[in-house]
Amino acid sequence: MSPLFERIFQSARNANRTIVLPEGDDERIVAAANQAATMGISRIVLLRSQHAHTECIPDAGITVIDPETDSCSGDYADLLFDLRKHKGLTQEEAARAVRNPLVFCALMVKSGQADGYVAGANSPTASVLRPALQIVGMAEDARQVSSFFIMEHHLSHQAVQGIMLYADCAMVIDPDPDELADIAIATARHARELLEINPVVALLSFSTAGSADHPLVDKVRQAGNIVASKMPDLPLLPEVQLDAAIVPDILARKAPDINAAGPANVLIFPDLQSANIGYKIAERIGGVTATGPILQGLSRPVNDLSRGCSTDDILRLIAITALQSSSTTHAG
């Protein structure tokens, strides 16, 4: 285990939070739940059918709930009706909806019965995010839900060593300058407050310091101006190519007037397409260990798994969710 996650796991133990896993029929989820409970990373609520065959470790700190039969279903249906009746939801529709584990777990978090949830091993992002937005809700100061990946560079061939954050690799498809600036600011805050990393933020482009003239470059440049105005003390590399962002000698040659020193440890990609491709190249070809996506912008922590996730991926995201719930940074 890396030193970063040793510290995250210990901080999660100290936080003593309750995390819900709504996909309790999945063997990977059950294995991660058993590990998280045994290691004391969090208290676990596992949502699953009472007829599920995968076993939980007895007395390991796991509560198993079947949304189809749980005694709280009526109260949760009333809560859902109150939250969504202005959208035309009927009481009967609310009673049916709470039988969906993704809705049930969001209501557990909204009601304070749990501190956060992790889902997506068997569900697309839209299915995870919809009840999060409708029930858990956005943070008061957030304009959007965005995401980042924790990228651990630990192999000798990698040009950057240590921890980096890549954003936004999962949520905002084509951010405008204000949205891109918000992603940068939220991710920098997570780096500092959640991971205890002093952020150096690079807004990535195919241009460095005006070397190209194009509307796509203008967007990144404008976002950099917004970030600089809102966080004047943040070390910022605005409108830089990747090599300049991570290799100080190249930055000095290409952009001697940029005041902040590299290498950057928070990489903000200009759109979802480039970010998603970039992190997967780093992970699958470069050998970087990726954890995420970690969501930011919700009032309480909800995190989305890849459907190709491993037990270790789930365990790490449980710990991060527990840590987010004891911090203010999930608000983005």
Coordinates of C-alpha atoms in Angstrom, one line a residue:
M1 CA 0.0 0.0 0.0
S2 CA 1.3 3.5 -0.9
P3 CA 2.1 6.0 1.9
L4 CA -0.8 8.2 0.7
F5 CA -3.4 5.5 1.2
E6 CA -1.9 4.3 4.5
R7 CA -2.6 7.9 5.7
I8 CA -6.0 8.0 4.0
F9 CA -7.0 4.7 5.6
Q10 CA -5.9 5.8 9.0
S11 CA -7.7 9.1 8.7
A12 CA -10.9 7.3 7.6
R13 CA -10.6 5.1 10.7
N14 CA -10.4 8.2 12.9
A15 CA -13.4 9.7 11.1
N16 CA -15.5 6.6 12.0
R17 CA -18.1 7.2 9.2
T18 CA -21.0 5.1 7.8
I19 CA -20.7 4.4 4.1
V20 CA -23.5 2.7 2.1
L21 CA -22.7 0.3 -0.7
P22 CA -26.0 -0.2 -2.7
E23 CA -24.7 -2.9 -5.0
G24 CA -24.4 -5.6 -2.4
D25 CA -25.1 -8.5 -4.7
D26 CA -21.7 -8.0 -6.4
E27 CA -18.8 -10.2 -5.2
R28 CA -16.3 -7.3 -5.5
I29 CA -18.5 -5.0 -3.4
V30 CA -19.0 -7.7 -0.7
A31 CA -15.2 -8.4 -0.6
A32 CA -14.4 -4.7 -0.3
A33 CA -17.1 -4.3 2.4
N34 CA -15.6 -7.1 4.4
Q35 CA -12.2 -5.6 4.1
A36 CA -13.3 -2.1 5.0
A37 CA -15.2 -3.3 8.0
T38 CA -12.4 -5.7 9.2
M39 CA -9.8 -2.9 8.8
G40 CA -12.0 -0.4 10.6
I41 CA -12.0 2.0 7.6
S42 CA -15.7 2.7 8.1
R43 CA -19.0 1.3 9.2
I44 CA -20.6 -0.4 6.2
V45 CA -24.2 -0.6 5.2
L46 CA -24.7 -3.1 2.4
L47 CA -27.9 -3.0 0.4
R48 CA -28.8 -6.4 -1.0
S49 CA -31.6 -8.9 -1.5
Q50 CA -32.1 -11.2 1.5
H51 CA -31.7 -14.0 -0.9
A52 CA -28.2 -13.0 -2.0
H53 CA -25.6 -15.8 -1.9
T54 CA -22.3 -13.9 -1.3
E55 CA -21.4 -14.1 2.3
C56 CA -20.4 -11.2 4.6
I57 CA -18.0 -11.7 7.5
P58 CA -20.2 -12.2 10.6
D59 CA -19.9 -9.4 13.2
A60 CA -17.5 -7.4 11.1
G61 CA -19.3 -4.1 11.4
I62 CA -21.5 -4.6 8.3
T63 CA -25.2 -3.9 8.4
V64 CA -27.2 -5.6 5.7
I65 CA -30.4 -4.0 4.5
D66 CA -32.9 -5.2 1.9
P67 CA -34.6 -2.1 0.4
E68 CA -37.6 -4.3 -0.6
T69 CA -38.5 -5.2 3.0
D70 CA -36.8 -2.6 5.3
S71 CA -38.9 -1.0 7.9
C72 CA -37.6 2.5 7.0
S73 CA -38.9 2.3 3.5
G74 CA -42.1 4.1 4.4
D75 CA -40.3 7.0 6.0
Y76 CA -37.9 7.2 3.1
A77 CA -40.8 7.2 0.6
D78 CA -42.3 10.2 2.5
L79 CA -39.0 12.0 2.4
L80 CA -38.7 11.3 -1.3
F81 CA -42.2 12.5 -1.9
D82 CA -41.5 15.8 -0.1
L83 CA -38.3 16.3 -2.1
R84 CA -39.8 15.6 -5.5
K85 CA -43.5 16.4 -5.3
H86 CA -42.9 19.7 -7.0
K87 CA -41.7 17.7 -10.0
G88 CA -44.9 15.8 -10.1
L89 CA -43.8 12.7 -8.2
T90 CA -46.8 10.9 -6.5
Q91 CA -46.8 9.1 -3.2
E92 CA -47.2 5.8 -5.0
E93 CA -44.3 6.5 -7.3
A94 CA -42.2 7.4 -4.3
A95 CA -43.1 4.1 -2.6
R96 CA -41.9 2.2 -5.7
A97 CA -38.8 4.3 -6.2
V98 CA -37.3 3.6 -2.8
R99 CA -37.1 -0.1 -3.6
N100 CA -34.3 0.9 -6.0
P101 CA -31.0 0.6 -4.0
L102 CA -29.5 3.7 -5.7
V103 CA -32.5 5.7 -4.5
F104 CA -32.6 4.1 -1.1
C105 CA -28.9 4.8 -0.3
A106 CA -29.3 8.5 -1.4
L107 CA -32.2 8.8 1.0
M108 CA -30.1 7.2 3.8
V109 CA -27.5 9.9 3.2
K110 CA -30.1 12.7 2.9
S111 CA -31.8 11.7 6.2
G112 CA -28.5 11.5 8.1
Q113 CA -28.6 7.7 8.5
A114 CA -25.3 7.4 6.6
D115 CA -22.5 9.8 5.7
G116 CA -21.9 8.9 2.0
Y117 CA -22.2 6.2 -0.6
V118 CA -20.2 4.5 -3.3
A119 CA -21.8 2.9 -6.3
G120 CA -21.3 2.2 -10.0
A121 CA -19.8 -1.3 -10.1
N122 CA -22.9 -2.4 -11.9
S123 CA -24.5 0.9 -12.8
P124 CA -23.7 3.6 -15.4
T125 CA -22.7 7.0 -14.1
A126 CA -26.0 8.6 -15.0
S127 CA -27.9 6.1 -12.8
V128 CA -25.5 6.8 -9.9
L129 CA -25.6 10.6 -10.3
R130 CA -29.3 11.1 -10.9
P131 CA -30.5 10.3 -7.3
A132 CA -27.4 12.0 -5.9
L133 CA -28.5 15.3 -7.6
Q134 CA -32.2 14.8 -7.0
I135 CA -32.0 13.7 -3.4
V136 CA -28.6 14.5 -1.8
G137 CA -28.4 17.8 -3.7
M138 CA -25.7 20.2 -4.8
A139 CA -23.5 22.0 -2.3
E140 CA -24.7 25.6 -1.7
D141 CA -21.6 27.1 -3.3
A142 CA -21.2 24.7 -6.2
R143 CA -22.3 25.3 -9.8
Q144 CA -21.7 21.8 -11.1
V145 CA -20.6 18.3 -10.2
S146 CA -17.1 17.6 -11.5
S147 CA -14.6 15.0 -10.7
F148 CA -10.9 14.1 -10.4
F149 CA -8.7 11.1 -10.3
I150 CA -5.8 10.5 -7.8
M151 CA -2.9 9.4 -9.9
E152 CA 0.1 7.8 -8.2
H153 CA 3.3 8.0 -10.1
H154 CA 5.7 5.5 -8.5
L155 CA 7.7 3.8 -11.4
S156 CA 11.2 4.9 -12.3
H157 CA 10.4 5.7 -15.9
Q158 CA 7.7 8.2 -15.1
A159 CA 8.7 11.9 -15.6
V160 CA 6.8 13.0 -12.5
Q161 CA 7.0 11.1 -9.2
G162 CA 4.4 11.1 -6.4
I163 CA 0.8 12.1 -6.4
M164 CA -1.0 14.1 -9.0
L165 CA -4.7 15.0 -9.5
Y166 CA -6.2 14.8 -13.0
A167 CA -9.5 16.6 -13.7
D168 CA -12.2 16.4 -15.0
C169 CA -12.0 12.9 -16.4
A170 CA -15.6 11.8 -15.9
M171 CA -18.3 14.5 -15.6
V172 CA -18.3 17.8 -17.4
I173 CA -18.1 17.2 -21.2
D174 CA -17.2 20.6 -22.6
P175 CA -16.7 23.2 -19.8
D176 CA -16.9 26.9 -20.6
P177 CA -14.2 29.1 -19.1
D178 CA -16.1 29.7 -15.8
E179 CA -16.8 26.0 -15.5
L180 CA -13.2 25.1 -16.2
A181 CA -12.1 27.5 -13.6
D182 CA -14.5 26.0 -11.1
I183 CA -13.1 22.6 -11.8
A184 CA -9.5 23.9 -11.2
I185 CA -10.5 25.6 -7.9
A186 CA -12.4 22.6 -6.5
T187 CA -9.7 20.2 -7.4
A188 CA -7.0 22.4 -5.9
R189 CA -9.0 22.6 -2.7
H190 CA -9.3 18.8 -2.6
A191 CA -5.6 18.5 -3.0
R192 CA -4.9 20.8 -0.1
E193 CA -7.7 19.9 2.3
L194 CA -8.3 16.2 1.6
L195 CA -5.0 14.9 0.5
E196 CA -2.7 17.5 2.3
I197 CA -0.9 18.3 -0.9
N198 CA 0.2 21.8 -1.7
P199 CA -1.4 22.3 -5.2
V200 CA 0.4 23.6 -8.2
V201 CA -2.3 23.8 -10.9
A202 CA -1.7 23.6 -14.6
L203 CA -4.4 24.4 -17.1
L204 CA -3.5 22.2 -20.1
S205 CA -3.7 23.2 -23.7
F206 CA -2.0 22.5 -27.0
S207 CA -0.5 26.0 -26.6
T208 CA 2.0 27.4 -24.0
A209 CA 1.8 31.1 -23.1
G210 CA 0.3 32.2 -26.4
S211 CA 2.3 29.9 -28.8
A212 CA -1.0 29.2 -30.6
D213 CA -4.1 31.3 -31.4
H214 CA -7.4 29.5 -31.4
P215 CA -10.8 29.6 -29.7
L216 CA -9.9 26.4 -27.7
V217 CA -6.8 28.1 -26.4
D218 CA -8.8 31.3 -25.6
K219 CA -11.1 29.2 -23.4
V220 CA -8.2 27.8 -21.3
R221 CA -6.6 31.3 -21.1
Q222 CA -9.8 32.8 -19.9
A223 CA -10.2 30.1 -17.3
G224 CA -6.7 30.8 -16.0
N225 CA -7.6 34.5 -15.6
I226 CA -10.6 33.6 -13.6
V227 CA -8.7 31.2 -11.3
A228 CA -6.0 33.8 -10.8
S229 CA -8.5 36.4 -9.8
K230 CA -10.3 34.1 -7.3
M231 CA -7.2 32.4 -5.9
P232 CA -4.4 34.9 -6.3
D233 CA -2.1 32.9 -4.0
L234 CA -2.5 29.6 -5.8
P235 CA 0.6 28.5 -7.8
L236 CA -0.8 28.5 -11.4
L237 CA 0.5 27.5 -14.8
P238 CA -2.1 29.0 -17.1
E239 CA -2.4 27.7 -20.7
V240 CA 0.5 25.3 -20.9
Q241 CA 1.3 22.1 -22.8
L242 CA 1.8 19.0 -20.8
D243 CA 5.6 18.9 -21.1
A244 CA 5.9 22.4 -19.8
A245 CA 3.5 21.6 -16.9
I246 CA 5.7 18.7 -15.6
V247 CA 9.2 19.5 -16.7
P248 CA 10.6 22.8 -15.2
D249 CA 13.3 23.2 -17.8
I250 CA 10.8 23.1 -20.6
L251 CA 8.5 25.5 -18.8
A252 CA 11.5 27.9 -18.3
R253 CA 12.2 27.8 -22.1
K254 CA 8.7 28.0 -23.3
A255 CA 7.2 30.4 -20.8
P256 CA 9.8 32.3 -18.9
D257 CA 7.3 34.9 -17.8
I258 CA 5.1 32.4 -15.8
N259 CA 5.8 33.2 -12.2
A260 CA 4.8 29.8 -10.7
A261 CA 7.4 27.0 -10.6
G262 CA 6.6 23.5 -11.9
P263 CA 6.1 20.7 -11.9
A264 CA 2.4 20.9 -11.6
N265 CA 0.6 18.3 -9.4
V266 CA -2.9 19.2 -10.4
L267 CA -3.6 18.8 -14.1
I268 CA -6.8 20.4 -15.5
F269 CA -7.7 19.2 -18.9
P270 CA -9.7 21.4 -21.3
D271 CA -12.5 19.0 -21.8
L272 CA -13.8 15.5 -20.9
Q273 CA -12.6 13.9 -24.0
S274 CA -8.9 14.8 -23.5
A275 CA -9.1 14.2 -19.8
N276 CA -10.6 10.7 -20.1
I277 CA -8.1 9.7 -22.8
G278 CA -5.2 11.2 -20.9
Y279 CA -5.8 9.4 -17.6
K280 CA -6.4 6.1 -19.3
I281 CA -3.2 6.4 -21.3
A282 CA -1.3 7.2 -18.1
E283 CA -2.9 4.2 -16.3
R284 CA -2.9 1.6 -19.0
I285 CA 0.3 2.4 -20.8
G286 CA 2.3 4.5 -18.3
G287 CA 1.6 2.3 -15.3
V288 CA 0.1 5.0 -13.1
T289 CA -2.2 3.9 -10.4
A290 CA -5.5 5.6 -10.8
T291 CA -8.2 6.0 -8.1
G292 CA -11.5 7.6 -8.9
P293 CA -13.5 9.3 -10.2
I294 CA -13.9 11.3 -7.0
L295 CA -16.9 13.6 -7.3
Q296 CA -17.0 17.2 -6.1
G297 CA -19.9 19.6 -5.9
L298 CA -22.4 17.6 -3.9
S299 CA -23.6 18.5 -0.5
R300 CA -22.6 15.1 0.9
P301 CA -20.0 12.7 -0.6
V302 CA -21.1 10.3 -3.3
N303 CA -18.6 8.5 -5.5
D304 CA -18.9 6.6 -8.7
L305 CA -17.0 3.4 -9.5
S306 CA -15.9 2.2 -12.9
R307 CA -17.8 -0.9 -13.9
G308 CA -14.4 -2.5 -14.4
C309 CA -13.3 -1.7 -10.8
S310 CA -11.4 -4.1 -8.6
T311 CA -12.0 -4.9 -4.9
D312 CA -9.0 -2.6 -4.1
D313 CA -10.5 0.2 -6.2
I314 CA -13.7 0.0 -4.2
L315 CA -11.8 -0.2 -0.9
R316 CA -9.8 3.0 -1.7
L317 CA -13.0 4.8 -2.7
I318 CA -14.8 3.8 0.5
A319 CA -11.9 5.3 2.5
I320 CA -11.9 8.5 0.4
T321 CA -15.7 8.9 0.8
A322 CA -15.4 8.5 4.6
L323 CA -12.6 11.1 4.6
Q324 CA -14.7 13.5 2.5
S325 CA -17.6 13.2 4.9
S326 CA -15.4 14.6 7.7
S327 CA -14.2 17.4 5.5
T328 CA -15.7 20.4 3.7
T329 CA -14.1 19.6 0.4
H330 CA -16.8 17.4 -1.1
A331 CA -18.8 20.6 -1.5
G332 CA -16.3 21.7 -4.3

